[in-house]
CSV table of C-alpha atoms and ligand atoms in Angstrom, one decimal:
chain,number,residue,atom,x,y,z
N,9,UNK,CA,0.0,0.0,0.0
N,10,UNK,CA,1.7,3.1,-1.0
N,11,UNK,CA,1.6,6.3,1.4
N,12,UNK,CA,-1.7,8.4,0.8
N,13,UNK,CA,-0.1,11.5,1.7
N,14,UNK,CA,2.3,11.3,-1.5
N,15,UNK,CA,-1.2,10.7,-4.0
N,16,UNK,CA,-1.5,13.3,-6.5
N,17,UNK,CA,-5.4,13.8,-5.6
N,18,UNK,CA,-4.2,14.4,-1.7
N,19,UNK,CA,-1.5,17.0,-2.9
N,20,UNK,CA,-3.9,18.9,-5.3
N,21,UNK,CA,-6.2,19.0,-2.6
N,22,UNK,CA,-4.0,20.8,-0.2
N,23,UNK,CA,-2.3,22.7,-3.3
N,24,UNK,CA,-5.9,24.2,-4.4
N,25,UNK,CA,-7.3,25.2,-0.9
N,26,UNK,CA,-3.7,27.1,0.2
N,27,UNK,CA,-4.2,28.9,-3.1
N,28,UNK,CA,-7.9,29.9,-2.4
N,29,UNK,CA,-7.1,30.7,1.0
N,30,UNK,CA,-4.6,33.1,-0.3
N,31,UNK,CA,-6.8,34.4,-2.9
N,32,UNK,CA,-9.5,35.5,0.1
N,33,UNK,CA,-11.9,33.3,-1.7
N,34,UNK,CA,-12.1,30.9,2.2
N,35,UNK,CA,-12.0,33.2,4.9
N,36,UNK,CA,-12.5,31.5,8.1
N,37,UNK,CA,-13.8,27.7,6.9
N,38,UNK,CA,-15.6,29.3,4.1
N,39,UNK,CA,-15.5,26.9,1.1
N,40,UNK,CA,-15.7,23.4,0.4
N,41,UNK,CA,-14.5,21.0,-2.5
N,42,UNK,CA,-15.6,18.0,-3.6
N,43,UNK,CA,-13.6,15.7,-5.7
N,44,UNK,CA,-14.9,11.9,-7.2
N,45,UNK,CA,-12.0,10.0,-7.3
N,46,UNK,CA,-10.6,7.2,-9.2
N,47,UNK,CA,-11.6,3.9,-7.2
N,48,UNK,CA,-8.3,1.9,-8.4
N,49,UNK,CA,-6.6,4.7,-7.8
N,50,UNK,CA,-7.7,5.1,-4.3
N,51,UNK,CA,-7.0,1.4,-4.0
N,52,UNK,CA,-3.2,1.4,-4.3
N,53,UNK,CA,-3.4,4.3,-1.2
N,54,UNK,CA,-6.2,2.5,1.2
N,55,UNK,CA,-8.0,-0.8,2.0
N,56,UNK,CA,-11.0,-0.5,0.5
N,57,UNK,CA,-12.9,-3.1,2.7
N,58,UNK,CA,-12.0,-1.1,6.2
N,59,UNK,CA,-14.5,1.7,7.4
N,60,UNK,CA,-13.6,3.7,9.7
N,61,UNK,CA,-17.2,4.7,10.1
N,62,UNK,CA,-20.3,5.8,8.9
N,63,UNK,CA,-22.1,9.2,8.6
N,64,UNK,CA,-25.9,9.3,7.6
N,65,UNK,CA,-25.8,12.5,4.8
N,66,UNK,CA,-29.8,12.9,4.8
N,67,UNK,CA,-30.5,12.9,1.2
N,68,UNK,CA,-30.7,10.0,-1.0
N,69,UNK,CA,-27.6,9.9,-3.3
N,70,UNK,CA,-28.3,6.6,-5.6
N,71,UNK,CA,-27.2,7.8,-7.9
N,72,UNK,CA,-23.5,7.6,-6.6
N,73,UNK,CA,-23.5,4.5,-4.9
N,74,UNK,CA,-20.3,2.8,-4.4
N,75,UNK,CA,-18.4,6.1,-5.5
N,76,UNK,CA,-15.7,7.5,-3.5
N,77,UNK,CA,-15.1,11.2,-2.6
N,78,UNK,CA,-12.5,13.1,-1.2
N,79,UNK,CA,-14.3,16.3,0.7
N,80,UNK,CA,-13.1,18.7,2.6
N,81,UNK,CA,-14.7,18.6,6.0
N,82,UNK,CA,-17.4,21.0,7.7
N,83,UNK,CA,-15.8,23.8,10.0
N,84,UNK,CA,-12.4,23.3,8.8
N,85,UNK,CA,-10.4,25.9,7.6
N,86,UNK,CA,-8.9,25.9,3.7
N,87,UNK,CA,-5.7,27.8,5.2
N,88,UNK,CA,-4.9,24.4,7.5
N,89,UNK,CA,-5.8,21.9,4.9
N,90,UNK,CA,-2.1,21.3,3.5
N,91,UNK,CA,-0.3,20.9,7.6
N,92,UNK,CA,-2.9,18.7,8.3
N,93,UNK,CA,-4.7,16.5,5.7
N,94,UNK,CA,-6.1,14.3,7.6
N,95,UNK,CA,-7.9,16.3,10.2
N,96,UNK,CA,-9.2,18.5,7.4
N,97,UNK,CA,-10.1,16.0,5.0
N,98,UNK,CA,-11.8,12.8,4.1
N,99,UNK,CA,-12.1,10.1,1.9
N,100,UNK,CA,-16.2,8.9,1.6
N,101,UNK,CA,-17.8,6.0,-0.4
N,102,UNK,CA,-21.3,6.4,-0.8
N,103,UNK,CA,-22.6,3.4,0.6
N,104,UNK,CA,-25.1,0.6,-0.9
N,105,UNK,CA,-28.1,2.5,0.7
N,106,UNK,CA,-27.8,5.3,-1.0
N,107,UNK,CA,-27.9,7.5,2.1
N,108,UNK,CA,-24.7,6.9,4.3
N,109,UNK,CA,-21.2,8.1,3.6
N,110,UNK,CA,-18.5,5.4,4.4
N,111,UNK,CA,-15.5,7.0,5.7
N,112,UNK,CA,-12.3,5.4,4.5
N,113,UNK,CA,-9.6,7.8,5.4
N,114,UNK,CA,-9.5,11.4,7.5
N,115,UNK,CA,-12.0,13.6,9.8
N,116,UNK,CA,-9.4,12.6,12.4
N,117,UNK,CA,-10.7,14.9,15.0
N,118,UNK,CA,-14.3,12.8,14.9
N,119,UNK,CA,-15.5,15.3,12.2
N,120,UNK,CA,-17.1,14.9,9.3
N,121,UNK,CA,-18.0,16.6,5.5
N,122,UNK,CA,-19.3,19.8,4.6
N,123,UNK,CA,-22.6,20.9,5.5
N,124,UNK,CA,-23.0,21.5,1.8
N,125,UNK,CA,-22.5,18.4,1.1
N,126,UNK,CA,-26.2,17.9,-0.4
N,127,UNK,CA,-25.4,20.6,-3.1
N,128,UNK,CA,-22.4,18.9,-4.1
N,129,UNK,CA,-23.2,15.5,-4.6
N,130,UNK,CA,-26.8,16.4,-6.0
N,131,UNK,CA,-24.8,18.7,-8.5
N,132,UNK,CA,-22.3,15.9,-9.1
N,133,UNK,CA,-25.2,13.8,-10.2
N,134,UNK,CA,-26.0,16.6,-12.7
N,135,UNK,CA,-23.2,17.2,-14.3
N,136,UNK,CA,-22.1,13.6,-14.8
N,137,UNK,CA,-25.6,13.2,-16.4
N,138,UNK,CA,-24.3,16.2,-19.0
N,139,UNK,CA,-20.6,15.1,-18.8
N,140,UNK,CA,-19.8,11.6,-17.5
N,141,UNK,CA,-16.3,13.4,-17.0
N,142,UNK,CA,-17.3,15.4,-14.7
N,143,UNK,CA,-15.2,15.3,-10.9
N,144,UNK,CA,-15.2,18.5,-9.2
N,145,UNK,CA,-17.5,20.7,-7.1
N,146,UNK,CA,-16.1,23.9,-5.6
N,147,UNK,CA,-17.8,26.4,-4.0
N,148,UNK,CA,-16.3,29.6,-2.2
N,149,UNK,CA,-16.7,32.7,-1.1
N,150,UNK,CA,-15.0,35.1,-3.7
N,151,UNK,CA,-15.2,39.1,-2.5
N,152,UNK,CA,-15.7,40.8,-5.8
N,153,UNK,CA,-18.5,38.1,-6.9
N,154,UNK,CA,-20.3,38.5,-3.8
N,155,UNK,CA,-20.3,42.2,-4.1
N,156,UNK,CA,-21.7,42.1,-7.2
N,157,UNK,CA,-24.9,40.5,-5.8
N,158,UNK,CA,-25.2,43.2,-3.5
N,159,UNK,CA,-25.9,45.7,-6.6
N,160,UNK,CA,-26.9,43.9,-9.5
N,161,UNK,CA,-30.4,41.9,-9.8
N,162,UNK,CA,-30.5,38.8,-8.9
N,163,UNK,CA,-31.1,37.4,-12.3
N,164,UNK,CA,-29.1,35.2,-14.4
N,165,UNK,CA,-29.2,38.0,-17.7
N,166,UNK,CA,-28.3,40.5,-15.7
N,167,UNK,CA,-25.4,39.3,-13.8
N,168,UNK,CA,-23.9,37.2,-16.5
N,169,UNK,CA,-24.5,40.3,-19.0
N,170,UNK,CA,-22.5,42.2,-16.6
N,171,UNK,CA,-19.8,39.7,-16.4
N,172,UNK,CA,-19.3,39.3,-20.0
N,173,UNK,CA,-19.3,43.3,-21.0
N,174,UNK,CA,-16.5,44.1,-19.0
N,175,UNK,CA,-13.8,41.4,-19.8
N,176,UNK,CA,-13.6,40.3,-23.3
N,177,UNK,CA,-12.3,36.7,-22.3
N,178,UNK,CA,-15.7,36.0,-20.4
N,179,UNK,CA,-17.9,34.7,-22.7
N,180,UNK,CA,-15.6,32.5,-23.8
N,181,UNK,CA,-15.1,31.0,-20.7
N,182,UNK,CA,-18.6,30.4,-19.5
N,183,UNK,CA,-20.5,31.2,-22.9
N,184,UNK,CA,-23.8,29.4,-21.2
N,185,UNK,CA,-23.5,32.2,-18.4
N,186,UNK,CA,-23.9,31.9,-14.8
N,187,UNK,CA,-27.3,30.4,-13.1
N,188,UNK,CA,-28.2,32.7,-10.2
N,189,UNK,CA,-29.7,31.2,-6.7
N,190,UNK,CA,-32.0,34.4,-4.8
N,191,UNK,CA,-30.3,34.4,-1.1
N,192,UNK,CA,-31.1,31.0,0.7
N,193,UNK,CA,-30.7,29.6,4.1
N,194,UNK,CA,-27.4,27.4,3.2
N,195,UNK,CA,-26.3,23.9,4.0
N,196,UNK,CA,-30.0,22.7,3.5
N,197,UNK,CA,-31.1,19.6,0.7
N,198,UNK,CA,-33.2,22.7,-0.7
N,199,UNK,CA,-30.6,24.6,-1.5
N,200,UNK,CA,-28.6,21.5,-2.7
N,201,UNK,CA,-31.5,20.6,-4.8
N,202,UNK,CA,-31.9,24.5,-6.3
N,203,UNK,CA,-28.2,24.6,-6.7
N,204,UNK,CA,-28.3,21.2,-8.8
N,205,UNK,CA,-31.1,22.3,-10.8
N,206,UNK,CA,-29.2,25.5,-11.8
N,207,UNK,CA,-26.5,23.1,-12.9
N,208,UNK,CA,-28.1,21.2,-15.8
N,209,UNK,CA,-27.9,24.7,-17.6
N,210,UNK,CA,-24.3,26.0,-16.2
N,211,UNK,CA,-21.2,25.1,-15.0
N,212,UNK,CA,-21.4,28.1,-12.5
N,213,UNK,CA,-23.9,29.3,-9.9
N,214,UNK,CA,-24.1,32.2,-8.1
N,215,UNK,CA,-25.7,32.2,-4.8
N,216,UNK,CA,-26.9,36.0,-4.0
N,217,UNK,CA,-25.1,37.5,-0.4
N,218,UNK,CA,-23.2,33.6,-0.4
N,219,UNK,CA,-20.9,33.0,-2.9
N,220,UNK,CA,-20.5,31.0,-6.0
N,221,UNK,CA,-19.9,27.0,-7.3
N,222,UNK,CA,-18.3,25.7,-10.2
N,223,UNK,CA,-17.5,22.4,-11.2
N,224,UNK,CA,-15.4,20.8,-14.0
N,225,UNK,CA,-13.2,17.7,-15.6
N,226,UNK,CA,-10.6,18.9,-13.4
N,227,UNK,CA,-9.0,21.5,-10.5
N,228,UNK,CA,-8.0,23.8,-13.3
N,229,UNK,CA,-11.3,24.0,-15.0
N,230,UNK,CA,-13.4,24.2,-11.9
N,231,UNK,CA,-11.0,27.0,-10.5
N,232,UNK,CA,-10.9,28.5,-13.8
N,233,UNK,CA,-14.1,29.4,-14.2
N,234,UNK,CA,-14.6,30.8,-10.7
N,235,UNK,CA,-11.6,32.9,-11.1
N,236,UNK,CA,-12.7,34.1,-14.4
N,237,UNK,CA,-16.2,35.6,-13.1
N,238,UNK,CA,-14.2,37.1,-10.2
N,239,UNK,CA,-11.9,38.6,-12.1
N,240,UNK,CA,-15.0,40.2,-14.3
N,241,UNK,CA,-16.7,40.7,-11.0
N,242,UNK,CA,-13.9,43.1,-9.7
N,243,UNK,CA,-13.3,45.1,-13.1
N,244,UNK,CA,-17.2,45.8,-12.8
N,245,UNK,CA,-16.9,46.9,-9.2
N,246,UNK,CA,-13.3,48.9,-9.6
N,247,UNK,CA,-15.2,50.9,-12.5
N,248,UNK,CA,-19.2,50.8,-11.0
N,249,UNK,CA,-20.1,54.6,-9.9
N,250,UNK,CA,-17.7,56.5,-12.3
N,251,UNK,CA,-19.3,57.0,-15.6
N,252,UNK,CA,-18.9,53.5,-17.8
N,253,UNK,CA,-17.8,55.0,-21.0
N,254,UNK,CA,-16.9,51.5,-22.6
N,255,UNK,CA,-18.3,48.0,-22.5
N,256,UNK,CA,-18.3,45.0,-24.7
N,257,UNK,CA,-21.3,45.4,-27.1
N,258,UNK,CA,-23.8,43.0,-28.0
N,259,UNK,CA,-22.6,42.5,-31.5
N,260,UNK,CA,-19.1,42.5,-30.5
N,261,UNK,CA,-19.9,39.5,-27.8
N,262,UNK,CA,-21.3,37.7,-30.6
N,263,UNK,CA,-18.5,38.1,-32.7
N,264,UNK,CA,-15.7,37.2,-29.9
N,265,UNK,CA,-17.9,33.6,-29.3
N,266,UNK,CA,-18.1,33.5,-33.4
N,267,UNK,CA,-14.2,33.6,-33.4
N,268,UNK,CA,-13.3,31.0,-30.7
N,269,UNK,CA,-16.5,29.0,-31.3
N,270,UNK,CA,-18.2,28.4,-27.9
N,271,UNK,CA,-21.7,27.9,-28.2
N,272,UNK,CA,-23.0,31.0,-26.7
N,273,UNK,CA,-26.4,31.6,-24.8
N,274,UNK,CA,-28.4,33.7,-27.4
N,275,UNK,CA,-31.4,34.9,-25.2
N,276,UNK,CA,-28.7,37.2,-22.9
N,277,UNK,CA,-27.9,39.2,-25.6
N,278,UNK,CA,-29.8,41.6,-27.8
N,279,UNK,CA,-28.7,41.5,-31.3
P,311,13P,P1,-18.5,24.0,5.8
P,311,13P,O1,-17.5,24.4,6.8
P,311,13P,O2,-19.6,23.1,6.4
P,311,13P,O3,-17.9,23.4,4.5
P,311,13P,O4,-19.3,25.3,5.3
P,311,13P,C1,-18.6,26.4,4.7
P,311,13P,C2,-19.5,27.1,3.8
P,311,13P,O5,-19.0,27.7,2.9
P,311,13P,C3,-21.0,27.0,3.9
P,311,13P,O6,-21.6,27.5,2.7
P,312,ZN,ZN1,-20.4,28.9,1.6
């Protein structure tokens, strides 16, 4: 059995949350990642037959059984993650019932997942039904993105119309938009099954006065496309109250998806 502190997944894991730590996106435990690992893979690391124990997750996650997750756990914080895997993190299988998490590996201190667990193994379902590829659920708690829901609607158009005008890289990035959530009490199956549901449209959703989820093949593309609306986010918000001379026009947006070929969402722009 090789040493599960020298697996790639374990190192990216404490690699990604020190580098959204230091991006502000995880103040205090703010944050949580999900990540559905290779089984074989975890195999060479851990004996697959020994739980540690088991946690009841309150929703009904079929869909996943016998899949194994590594999560970051509820109350932890993303700045600790990489001096102390174990008690930060854990390795869950979805058990045969559909609703219990097998714990495999970490939660050391007796702990356990996220609270948000229900939005990110309802949204895993999701976008594995769009993209069997799909492994990664992040969600955060970016400043310049939550700002933004402070003063501009709630509304999908809106906010990703805002987004894309400002930074002529975003629609290229997220040409479907972002899905908005309206403000909602967190950690709750509704807001797992609202934030899954924004998901079979796009690969980002916003959740007003909260923060924002992305998901994606891989680290990269899930952190990608967070710190792409961010970065639009904050050139909004360094400009917003001084007069905006400039923005990306409609026809121009079309034209920038025309020339790198992304599949656009038609109804947020007026042509
Ligand atoms: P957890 O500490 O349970 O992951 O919660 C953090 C958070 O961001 C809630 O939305
Ligand atoms: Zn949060």
């Amino acid at each position: 059995m090789k040493d599960i502190l020298t697996a790639p997944f374990l190192k990216e894991m404490c690699a990604t949350t020190a580098n959204m730590y230091r991006l502000g996106w995880d103040e205090r435990n703010g944050g949580n990642i999900s990540w559905l690992l290779d089984t074989d893979e975890v195999g060479e690391y851990l004996d697959l037959n020994h739980v540690i124990r088991t946690i009841p997750t309150g929703f009904d996650a079929t869909a996943l059984i016998g899949r194994i997750f590594i999560v970051t756990g509820t109350g932890k914080y993303f700045k600790n993650v990489t001096d102390d895997p174990a008690g930060n993190l854990g390795i869950i299988r979805i058990a045969q019932d559909g609703t219990t998490a097998e714990l495999l590996w970490g939660y050391t201190d007796g702990g356990q997942f996220t609270s948000e667990l229900p939005a990110h193994l309802m949204s895993h379902i999701v976008r594995r039904s769009i993209d069997p590829d799909n492994r990664i659920i992040m969600h955060c708690h970016p400043d310049y993105t939550l700002a933004l829901t402070q003063v501009v609607p709630a509304d999908e158009r809106a906010i990703t119309r805002v987004l894309w005008q400002v930074m002529t890289e975003s629609i290229v990035v997220f040409p479907e938009g972002v899905g908005v959530l309206p403000w909602m009490v967190c950690g709750t199956n509704e807001i797992g099954e609202a934030t899954a549901e924004k998901m079979k449209d796009y690969r980002l959703v916003v959740w007003t006065l909260h923060g924002i989820y992305g998901c994606g093949k891989t680290m990269d593309e899930a952190f990608g496309l967070i710190e792409t609306v961010e970065k639009a986010a904050k050139m909004y918000l360094l400009a917003a109250a001084k007069p905006q001379l400039n923005v990306i026009t409609d026809a121009q947006l079309a034209a920038v998806a025309e020339r790198f070929n992304v599949n656009y969402r038609k109804e947020f722009l007026d042509l």
